[in-house]
Amino acid sequence: FLNSFNKFRYFKKGYVHADKLFKNSSREQLINKTIVFNTVRRVREFIDREFFLGKLLALSGARVIMLLNDGVIENRKINPKKTHNNIYLFFYRSLIKKALKIYRDPNLQIIYYSDMIDRKNVNSKNWQELKKFSLSSTIRYFQSSKLNFSDKKVEKRYKQYLKDAILSRNIGEYILYRIIPDFFVTSHGIYSSWGPAYEFLKKKGVNCLVYATSHSHTNDTQDIYFATSKVQTLSRCKFWQEYKNEAVTKHMEEKVNELFNILKDYPIINISEEKPSLEDVFIKLA
C-alpha cells in the first residue's frame, strides 16, 4: 500500500507542476494542421508522453486528436499480475483520470475506439492480408517464433490478434475518411494493435510519423525524435543465434535484407537534423 501511495503522490505532484506550466504558457497560431496520435494504450507513461506532445501542439494552434482504446482492441493496459490488487487499481485509475484532466485543451480532442467502430458494421474484407500482424503479435506474446498452432492457447491468441488487426484497419479507415488528418503519429507501426492502421494510412499517402525516445521514461521533448523505421528499436528475438557458428550464406544475407526492408520506412521529411525533434518537424511544415 505504502509503495503504491508514494508513487501516486509523486506523479500527482508532477501533474500539479504540469498544470501550472500549461496555465502560464502562451497560445500561438504557428501550426495550422490536423494531427492524430494513436495512443492506444491507457498506460500512464504513454499517455503522459503523447498527450504532453499533443498539448504542446494544441498550444501552438494545431488541431490535435488523441485516440484511446477503451477495450475495443485487446491490449493489456496494466500489469496483469496486479489486476486483482484493488489498491493498485484505485491509484492507477486515479492517475489516468488526473492526467486526462491536466492535458485538456480547446484544440485537443479525445476520441475513444468505441466511438469509432460499429461492431455490427466492421469491414473485414481484407482480413487475409492482416494475418502477418496477427502472427507477429502471437510471436511476441509467446516470445517464440516456433508456434504450435495445434495448441489451443496459441490458436486462441492468434485468432484474437487477427480480430484486433481487423479492428485496427477499421480505425485507419475512420481516421482517413472521417478525421482527414495532415499527420498521423504513432509509437510504432507493427503488431495487430498498431500496424494495420499505420500501413493503411501510409499506403493512402498520409504523413505517418513514428516517434522514438532516447530512453523509455521521458517527457523531455529534447529526448523525443522521429525514427525512420516502423519501429523505434530492433527486435529482441534470438532466432539469429542459430547462425552464429555458421558461415554467412547468400540466403542469410537475403533474409537479413528482407527483414530490414520490412521494417524500413524511408524518411518522409527532408530536413537536415539526424534526429529531428517534434517542434522542428511541425514548425518547418506549418
mmCIF file of C-alpha atoms in Angstrom:
data_model
loop_
_atom_site.group_PDB
_atom_site.id
_atom_site.type_symbol
_atom_site.label_atom_id
_atom_site.label_comp_id
_atom_site.label_asym_id
_atom_site.label_seq_id
_atom_site.Cartn_x
_atom_site.Cartn_y
_atom_site.Cartn_z
ATOM 1 C CA PHE A 1 0.000 0.000 0.000
ATOM 2 C CA LEU A 2 2.760 2.437 1.010
ATOM 3 C CA ASN A 3 4.677 1.873 -2.234
ATOM 4 C CA SER A 4 1.567 2.499 -4.366
ATOM 5 C CA PHE A 5 0.659 5.575 -2.331
ATOM 6 C CA ASN A 6 4.162 7.086 -2.610
ATOM 7 C CA LYS A 7 4.164 6.589 -6.385
ATOM 8 C CA PHE A 8 0.708 8.123 -6.621
ATOM 9 C CA ARG A 9 1.821 11.136 -4.595
ATOM 10 C CA TYR A 10 4.992 11.530 -6.702
ATOM 11 C CA PHE A 11 3.143 11.513 -10.034
ATOM 12 C CA LYS A 12 0.308 13.682 -8.735
ATOM 13 C CA LYS A 13 2.890 16.274 -7.712
ATOM 14 C CA GLY A 14 4.202 16.189 -11.274
ATOM 15 C CA TYR A 15 0.713 16.801 -12.654
ATOM 16 C CA VAL A 16 0.269 19.818 -10.373
ATOM 17 C CA HIS A 17 3.517 21.237 -11.774
ATOM 18 C CA ALA A 18 2.437 20.475 -15.366
ATOM 19 C CA ASP A 19 -0.917 22.159 -14.768
ATOM 20 C CA LYS A 20 0.816 25.366 -13.636
ATOM 21 C CA LEU A 21 3.178 25.173 -16.597
ATOM 22 C CA PHE A 22 0.337 24.882 -19.106
ATOM 23 C CA LYS A 23 -1.691 27.676 -17.497
ATOM 24 C CA ASN A 24 1.304 30.018 -17.738
ATOM 25 C CA SER A 25 2.048 29.074 -21.350
ATOM 26 C CA SER A 26 1.173 31.438 -24.170
ATOM 27 C CA ARG A 27 -1.066 30.299 -27.013
ATOM 28 C CA GLU A 28 0.151 30.921 -30.571
ATOM 29 C CA GLN A 29 -1.118 30.124 -34.059
ATOM 30 C CA LEU A 30 2.013 28.509 -35.503
ATOM 31 C CA ILE A 31 0.732 25.182 -36.794
ATOM 32 C CA ASN A 32 -2.445 25.006 -38.864
ATOM 33 C CA LYS A 33 -2.583 21.227 -39.161
ATOM 34 C CA THR A 34 -4.742 18.309 -38.016
ATOM 35 C CA ILE A 35 -2.555 15.851 -36.117
ATOM 36 C CA VAL A 36 -3.741 12.446 -34.905
ATOM 37 C CA PHE A 37 -1.971 10.494 -32.146
ATOM 38 C CA ASN A 38 -2.828 6.796 -31.999
ATOM 39 C CA THR A 39 -2.059 6.379 -28.300
ATOM 40 C CA VAL A 40 -3.958 3.071 -27.964
ATOM 41 C CA ARG A 41 -2.633 2.141 -24.512
ATOM 42 C CA ARG A 42 -4.206 3.601 -21.397
ATOM 43 C CA VAL A 43 -0.850 3.407 -19.638
ATOM 44 C CA ARG A 44 0.380 6.424 -17.698
ATOM 45 C CA GLU A 45 3.820 6.735 -19.302
ATOM 46 C CA PHE A 46 2.408 6.633 -22.846
ATOM 47 C CA ILE A 47 -0.491 8.938 -22.039
ATOM 48 C CA ASP A 48 1.920 11.386 -20.402
ATOM 49 C CA ARG A 49 4.328 11.363 -23.321
ATOM 50 C CA GLU A 50 1.855 11.548 -26.192
ATOM 51 C CA PHE A 51 -0.664 13.830 -24.511
ATOM 52 C CA PHE A 52 2.174 16.127 -23.411
ATOM 53 C CA LEU A 53 3.301 16.436 -27.034
ATOM 54 C CA GLY A 54 -0.316 16.832 -28.125
ATOM 55 C CA LYS A 55 -0.838 19.613 -25.590
ATOM 56 C CA LEU A 56 2.234 21.494 -26.851
ATOM 57 C CA LEU A 57 0.966 21.234 -30.420
ATOM 58 C CA ALA A 58 -2.513 22.361 -29.349
ATOM 59 C CA LEU A 59 -0.997 25.420 -27.669
ATOM 60 C CA SER A 60 0.772 26.088 -30.978
ATOM 61 C CA GLY A 61 -2.521 26.191 -32.868
ATOM 62 C CA ALA A 62 -2.775 22.646 -34.194
ATOM 63 C CA ARG A 63 -5.988 20.658 -34.144
ATOM 64 C CA VAL A 64 -4.942 17.601 -32.138
ATOM 65 C CA ILE A 65 -6.895 14.363 -31.864
ATOM 66 C CA MET A 66 -5.859 11.671 -29.390
ATOM 67 C CA LEU A 67 -7.172 8.147 -29.976
ATOM 68 C CA LEU A 68 -7.610 5.890 -26.950
ATOM 69 C CA ASN A 69 -8.545 2.232 -26.906
ATOM 70 C CA ASP A 70 -11.252 1.649 -24.304
ATOM 71 C CA GLY A 71 -11.373 -2.130 -24.550
ATOM 72 C CA VAL A 72 -12.330 -2.486 -28.215
ATOM 73 C CA ILE A 73 -8.907 -3.915 -29.047
ATOM 74 C CA GLU A 74 -7.443 -6.483 -26.660
ATOM 75 C CA ASN A 75 -4.385 -4.787 -25.247
ATOM 76 C CA ARG A 76 -3.040 -5.187 -21.738
ATOM 77 C CA LYS A 77 -3.475 -1.771 -20.184
ATOM 78 C CA ILE A 78 -1.804 -2.506 -16.856
ATOM 79 C CA ASN A 79 0.449 -5.115 -15.291
ATOM 80 C CA PRO A 80 -1.741 -8.275 -15.431
ATOM 81 C CA LYS A 81 -0.222 -9.513 -12.161
ATOM 82 C CA LYS A 82 -1.794 -6.532 -10.397
ATOM 83 C CA THR A 83 -5.269 -6.583 -11.921
ATOM 84 C CA HIS A 84 -6.710 -8.107 -8.744
ATOM 85 C CA ASN A 85 -4.992 -5.608 -6.456
ATOM 86 C CA ASN A 86 -7.763 -3.138 -5.642
ATOM 87 C CA ILE A 87 -5.383 -0.620 -4.062
ATOM 88 C CA TYR A 88 -3.145 -0.624 -7.134
ATOM 89 C CA LEU A 89 -6.160 -0.300 -9.447
ATOM 90 C CA PHE A 90 -7.516 2.634 -7.452
ATOM 91 C CA PHE A 91 -4.258 4.609 -7.667
ATOM 92 C CA TYR A 92 -3.723 3.611 -11.306
ATOM 93 C CA ARG A 93 -7.165 4.791 -12.413
ATOM 94 C CA SER A 94 -6.904 7.951 -10.321
ATOM 95 C CA LEU A 95 -3.649 8.905 -12.060
ATOM 96 C CA ILE A 96 -5.086 8.283 -15.532
ATOM 97 C CA LYS A 97 -8.128 10.407 -14.677
ATOM 98 C CA LYS A 98 -5.880 13.177 -13.350
ATOM 99 C CA ALA A 99 -3.662 13.051 -16.438
ATOM 100 C CA LEU A 100 -6.556 13.344 -18.882
ATOM 101 C CA LYS A 101 -7.842 16.341 -16.935
ATOM 102 C CA ILE A 102 -4.456 18.115 -16.959
ATOM 103 C CA TYR A 103 -3.996 17.763 -20.727
ATOM 104 C CA ARG A 104 -7.430 19.119 -21.663
ATOM 105 C CA ASP A 105 -7.356 21.888 -24.252
ATOM 106 C CA PRO A 106 -9.848 23.552 -26.647
ATOM 107 C CA ASN A 107 -7.680 22.349 -29.550
ATOM 108 C CA LEU A 108 -7.240 18.800 -28.207
ATOM 109 C CA GLN A 109 -9.962 16.201 -28.643
ATOM 110 C CA ILE A 110 -10.040 12.644 -27.281
ATOM 111 C CA ILE A 111 -11.840 10.034 -29.369
ATOM 112 C CA TYR A 112 -12.335 6.560 -27.930
ATOM 113 C CA TYR A 113 -12.209 3.468 -30.103
ATOM 114 C CA SER A 114 -15.760 2.504 -29.107
ATOM 115 C CA ASP A 115 -16.971 5.739 -30.744
ATOM 116 C CA MET A 116 -15.071 4.969 -33.948
ATOM 117 C CA ILE A 117 -16.095 1.374 -34.559
ATOM 118 C CA ASP A 118 -19.536 -0.048 -35.168
ATOM 119 C CA ARG A 119 -19.101 -3.743 -34.342
ATOM 120 C CA LYS A 120 -22.182 -4.541 -36.417
ATOM 121 C CA ASN A 121 -20.603 -2.992 -39.495
ATOM 122 C CA VAL A 122 -16.910 -3.940 -39.363
ATOM 123 C CA ASN A 123 -15.097 -4.113 -42.710
ATOM 124 C CA SER A 124 -13.298 -7.478 -42.730
ATOM 125 C CA LYS A 125 -12.822 -7.897 -46.488
ATOM 126 C CA ASN A 126 -9.026 -7.659 -46.304
ATOM 127 C CA TRP A 127 -8.524 -9.989 -43.338
ATOM 128 C CA GLN A 128 -6.152 -12.262 -45.274
ATOM 129 C CA GLU A 129 -3.522 -9.551 -45.663
ATOM 130 C CA LEU A 130 -3.753 -8.778 -41.935
ATOM 131 C CA LYS A 131 -2.622 -12.262 -40.867
ATOM 132 C CA LYS A 132 1.004 -11.079 -40.742
ATOM 133 C CA PHE A 133 0.126 -8.687 -37.911
ATOM 134 C CA SER A 134 -1.682 -11.419 -36.007
ATOM 135 C CA LEU A 135 1.326 -13.691 -36.407
ATOM 136 C CA SER A 136 3.814 -11.059 -35.218
ATOM 137 C CA SER A 137 1.701 -10.321 -32.131
ATOM 138 C CA THR A 138 1.381 -14.028 -31.338
ATOM 139 C CA ILE A 139 5.145 -14.488 -31.647
ATOM 140 C CA ARG A 140 5.686 -11.554 -29.333
ATOM 141 C CA TYR A 141 3.153 -12.846 -26.805
ATOM 142 C CA PHE A 142 4.714 -16.308 -26.573
ATOM 143 C CA GLN A 143 8.265 -14.972 -27.023
ATOM 144 C CA SER A 144 8.978 -17.584 -29.684
ATOM 145 C CA SER A 145 8.872 -17.760 -33.471
ATOM 146 C CA LYS A 146 8.225 -21.523 -33.286
ATOM 147 C CA LEU A 147 4.497 -21.651 -32.689
ATOM 148 C CA ASN A 148 2.439 -24.805 -32.334
ATOM 149 C CA PHE A 149 -0.984 -23.954 -33.727
ATOM 150 C CA SER A 150 -2.379 -27.291 -32.580
ATOM 151 C CA ASP A 151 -2.080 -25.838 -29.078
ATOM 152 C CA LYS A 152 -5.461 -24.285 -28.261
ATOM 153 C CA LYS A 153 -3.822 -21.438 -26.332
ATOM 154 C CA VAL A 154 -1.768 -20.452 -29.369
ATOM 155 C CA GLU A 155 -4.741 -20.763 -31.718
ATOM 156 C CA LYS A 156 -6.970 -18.697 -29.412
ATOM 157 C CA ARG A 157 -4.377 -15.942 -29.061
ATOM 158 C CA TYR A 158 -3.745 -15.861 -32.829
ATOM 159 C CA LYS A 159 -7.478 -15.520 -33.585
ATOM 160 C CA GLN A 160 -7.855 -12.754 -31.004
ATOM 161 C CA TYR A 161 -4.976 -10.816 -32.551
ATOM 162 C CA LEU A 162 -6.471 -11.287 -36.017
ATOM 163 C CA LYS A 163 -9.722 -9.730 -34.760
ATOM 164 C CA ASP A 164 -7.686 -6.861 -33.298
ATOM 165 C CA ALA A 165 -5.897 -6.381 -36.625
ATOM 166 C CA ILE A 166 -9.235 -6.136 -38.450
ATOM 167 C CA LEU A 167 -10.449 -3.547 -35.937
ATOM 168 C CA SER A 168 -7.178 -1.592 -36.226
ATOM 169 C CA ARG A 169 -7.616 -1.496 -40.006
ATOM 170 C CA ASN A 170 -11.123 -0.087 -39.460
ATOM 171 C CA ILE A 171 -9.638 2.543 -37.152
ATOM 172 C CA GLY A 172 -7.339 3.541 -40.016
ATOM 173 C CA GLU A 173 -10.318 3.905 -42.350
ATOM 174 C CA TYR A 174 -12.146 6.077 -39.801
ATOM 175 C CA ILE A 175 -9.092 8.314 -39.433
ATOM 176 C CA LEU A 176 -8.699 8.750 -43.186
ATOM 177 C CA TYR A 177 -12.320 9.325 -44.153
ATOM 178 C CA ARG A 178 -13.790 10.964 -41.032
ATOM 179 C CA ILE A 179 -10.914 12.909 -39.474
ATOM 180 C CA ILE A 180 -8.860 13.597 -42.640
ATOM 181 C CA PRO A 181 -5.507 14.179 -40.881
ATOM 182 C CA ASP A 182 -2.437 16.037 -42.079
ATOM 183 C CA PHE A 183 -0.243 13.852 -39.861
ATOM 184 C CA PHE A 184 -0.604 10.520 -38.103
ATOM 185 C CA VAL A 185 1.728 9.996 -35.126
ATOM 186 C CA THR A 186 2.329 6.606 -33.513
ATOM 187 C CA SER A 187 4.839 4.905 -31.224
ATOM 188 C CA HIS A 188 5.386 2.236 -33.896
ATOM 189 C CA GLY A 189 3.711 0.669 -36.909
ATOM 190 C CA ILE A 190 3.821 -3.042 -36.112
ATOM 191 C CA TYR A 191 1.728 -5.697 -34.305
ATOM 192 C CA SER A 192 -2.024 -6.137 -34.506
ATOM 193 C CA SER A 193 -2.967 -3.081 -32.428
ATOM 194 C CA TRP A 194 -0.891 -0.537 -34.371
ATOM 195 C CA GLY A 195 0.289 -1.999 -37.685
ATOM 196 C CA PRO A 196 -2.918 -2.254 -39.749
ATOM 197 C CA ALA A 197 -3.964 1.372 -39.139
ATOM 198 C CA TYR A 198 -0.425 2.606 -39.810
ATOM 199 C CA GLU A 199 0.004 0.578 -43.003
ATOM 200 C CA PHE A 200 -3.420 1.572 -44.367
ATOM 201 C CA LEU A 201 -2.835 5.290 -43.800
ATOM 202 C CA LYS A 202 0.698 5.193 -45.178
ATOM 203 C CA LYS A 203 -0.435 3.480 -48.370
ATOM 204 C CA LYS A 204 -3.127 6.145 -48.746
ATOM 205 C CA GLY A 205 -0.487 8.880 -48.683
ATOM 206 C CA VAL A 206 -0.975 10.218 -45.160
ATOM 207 C CA ASN A 207 2.179 11.572 -43.491
ATOM 208 C CA CYS A 208 2.833 8.864 -40.889
ATOM 209 C CA LEU A 209 5.401 9.666 -38.209
ATOM 210 C CA VAL A 210 6.905 7.158 -35.772
ATOM 211 C CA TYR A 211 8.348 8.827 -32.705
ATOM 212 C CA ALA A 212 11.226 7.408 -30.703
ATOM 213 C CA THR A 213 12.836 8.298 -27.381
ATOM 214 C CA SER A 214 16.379 8.399 -26.063
ATOM 215 C CA HIS A 215 15.175 6.376 -23.083
ATOM 216 C CA SER A 216 11.838 4.810 -22.206
ATOM 217 C CA HIS A 217 10.712 7.131 -19.389
ATOM 218 C CA THR A 218 10.911 10.679 -20.692
ATOM 219 C CA ASN A 219 8.652 13.623 -21.410
ATOM 220 C CA ASP A 220 11.518 15.929 -22.352
ATOM 221 C CA THR A 221 10.951 16.977 -25.956
ATOM 222 C CA GLN A 222 14.728 17.016 -26.466
ATOM 223 C CA ASP A 223 14.697 13.248 -25.832
ATOM 224 C CA ILE A 224 11.879 12.613 -28.309
ATOM 225 C CA TYR A 225 12.610 12.451 -32.023
ATOM 226 C CA PHE A 226 11.322 10.798 -35.189
ATOM 227 C CA ALA A 227 12.584 7.424 -36.329
ATOM 228 C CA THR A 228 12.881 6.476 -39.996
ATOM 229 C CA SER A 229 11.503 2.978 -39.480
ATOM 230 C CA LYS A 230 8.268 1.386 -38.338
ATOM 231 C CA VAL A 231 9.855 0.564 -35.003
ATOM 232 C CA GLN A 232 11.996 2.512 -32.555
ATOM 233 C CA THR A 233 14.435 -0.343 -31.905
ATOM 234 C CA LEU A 234 15.276 -3.735 -33.346
ATOM 235 C CA SER A 235 13.539 -6.863 -32.082
ATOM 236 C CA ARG A 236 14.870 -8.763 -29.052
ATOM 237 C CA CYS A 237 14.195 -12.129 -30.681
ATOM 238 C CA LYS A 238 17.040 -14.641 -30.551
ATOM 239 C CA PHE A 239 16.393 -16.687 -33.700
ATOM 240 C CA TRP A 240 19.527 -15.199 -35.271
ATOM 241 C CA GLN A 241 21.674 -17.217 -32.859
ATOM 242 C CA GLU A 242 21.168 -20.332 -34.958
ATOM 243 C CA TYR A 243 23.503 -18.691 -37.491
ATOM 244 C CA LYS A 244 26.302 -17.690 -35.122
ATOM 245 C CA ASN A 245 28.501 -20.748 -35.696
ATOM 246 C CA GLU A 246 27.894 -20.957 -39.425
ATOM 247 C CA ALA A 247 29.456 -19.245 -42.393
ATOM 248 C CA VAL A 248 27.329 -16.463 -43.863
ATOM 249 C CA THR A 249 25.451 -17.623 -46.955
ATOM 250 C CA LYS A 250 23.635 -15.731 -49.658
ATOM 251 C CA HIS A 251 20.339 -16.956 -48.193
ATOM 252 C CA MET A 252 21.243 -15.448 -44.814
ATOM 253 C CA GLU A 253 22.092 -12.110 -46.418
ATOM 254 C CA GLU A 254 18.813 -12.116 -48.329
ATOM 255 C CA LYS A 255 16.901 -12.936 -45.125
ATOM 256 C CA VAL A 256 18.527 -10.062 -43.243
ATOM 257 C CA ASN A 257 17.871 -7.640 -46.097
ATOM 258 C CA GLU A 258 14.262 -8.805 -46.293
ATOM 259 C CA LEU A 259 13.712 -8.204 -42.571
ATOM 260 C CA PHE A 260 15.286 -4.754 -42.674
ATOM 261 C CA ASN A 261 13.284 -3.777 -45.754
ATOM 262 C CA ILE A 262 10.084 -4.811 -43.975
ATOM 263 C CA LEU A 263 10.932 -2.568 -41.034
ATOM 264 C CA LYS A 264 12.441 0.225 -43.099
ATOM 265 C CA ASP A 265 10.154 3.165 -43.608
ATOM 266 C CA TYR A 266 12.083 5.697 -45.653
ATOM 267 C CA PRO A 267 12.290 9.248 -44.263
ATOM 268 C CA ILE A 268 9.159 11.231 -45.017
ATOM 269 C CA ILE A 269 10.553 14.620 -44.167
ATOM 270 C CA ASN A 270 13.604 16.135 -45.835
ATOM 271 C CA ILE A 271 15.272 18.088 -43.047
ATOM 272 C CA SER A 272 18.899 18.281 -42.058
ATOM 273 C CA GLU A 273 18.713 17.033 -38.462
ATOM 274 C CA GLU A 274 19.668 13.386 -37.986
ATOM 275 C CA LYS A 275 17.059 13.040 -35.222
ATOM 276 C CA PRO A 276 14.526 15.818 -35.871
ATOM 277 C CA SER A 277 12.544 16.908 -32.834
ATOM 278 C CA LEU A 278 8.786 17.277 -32.781
ATOM 279 C CA GLU A 279 8.968 21.073 -32.834
ATOM 280 C CA ASP A 280 11.471 21.070 -35.722
ATOM 281 C CA VAL A 281 9.256 18.919 -37.915
ATOM 282 C CA PHE A 282 5.904 20.594 -37.372
ATOM 283 C CA ILE A 283 7.207 24.164 -37.414
ATOM 284 C CA LYS A 284 9.021 23.531 -40.708
ATOM 285 C CA LEU A 285 5.882 22.014 -42.184
ATOM 286 C CA ALA A 286 3.468 24.614 -40.791
#
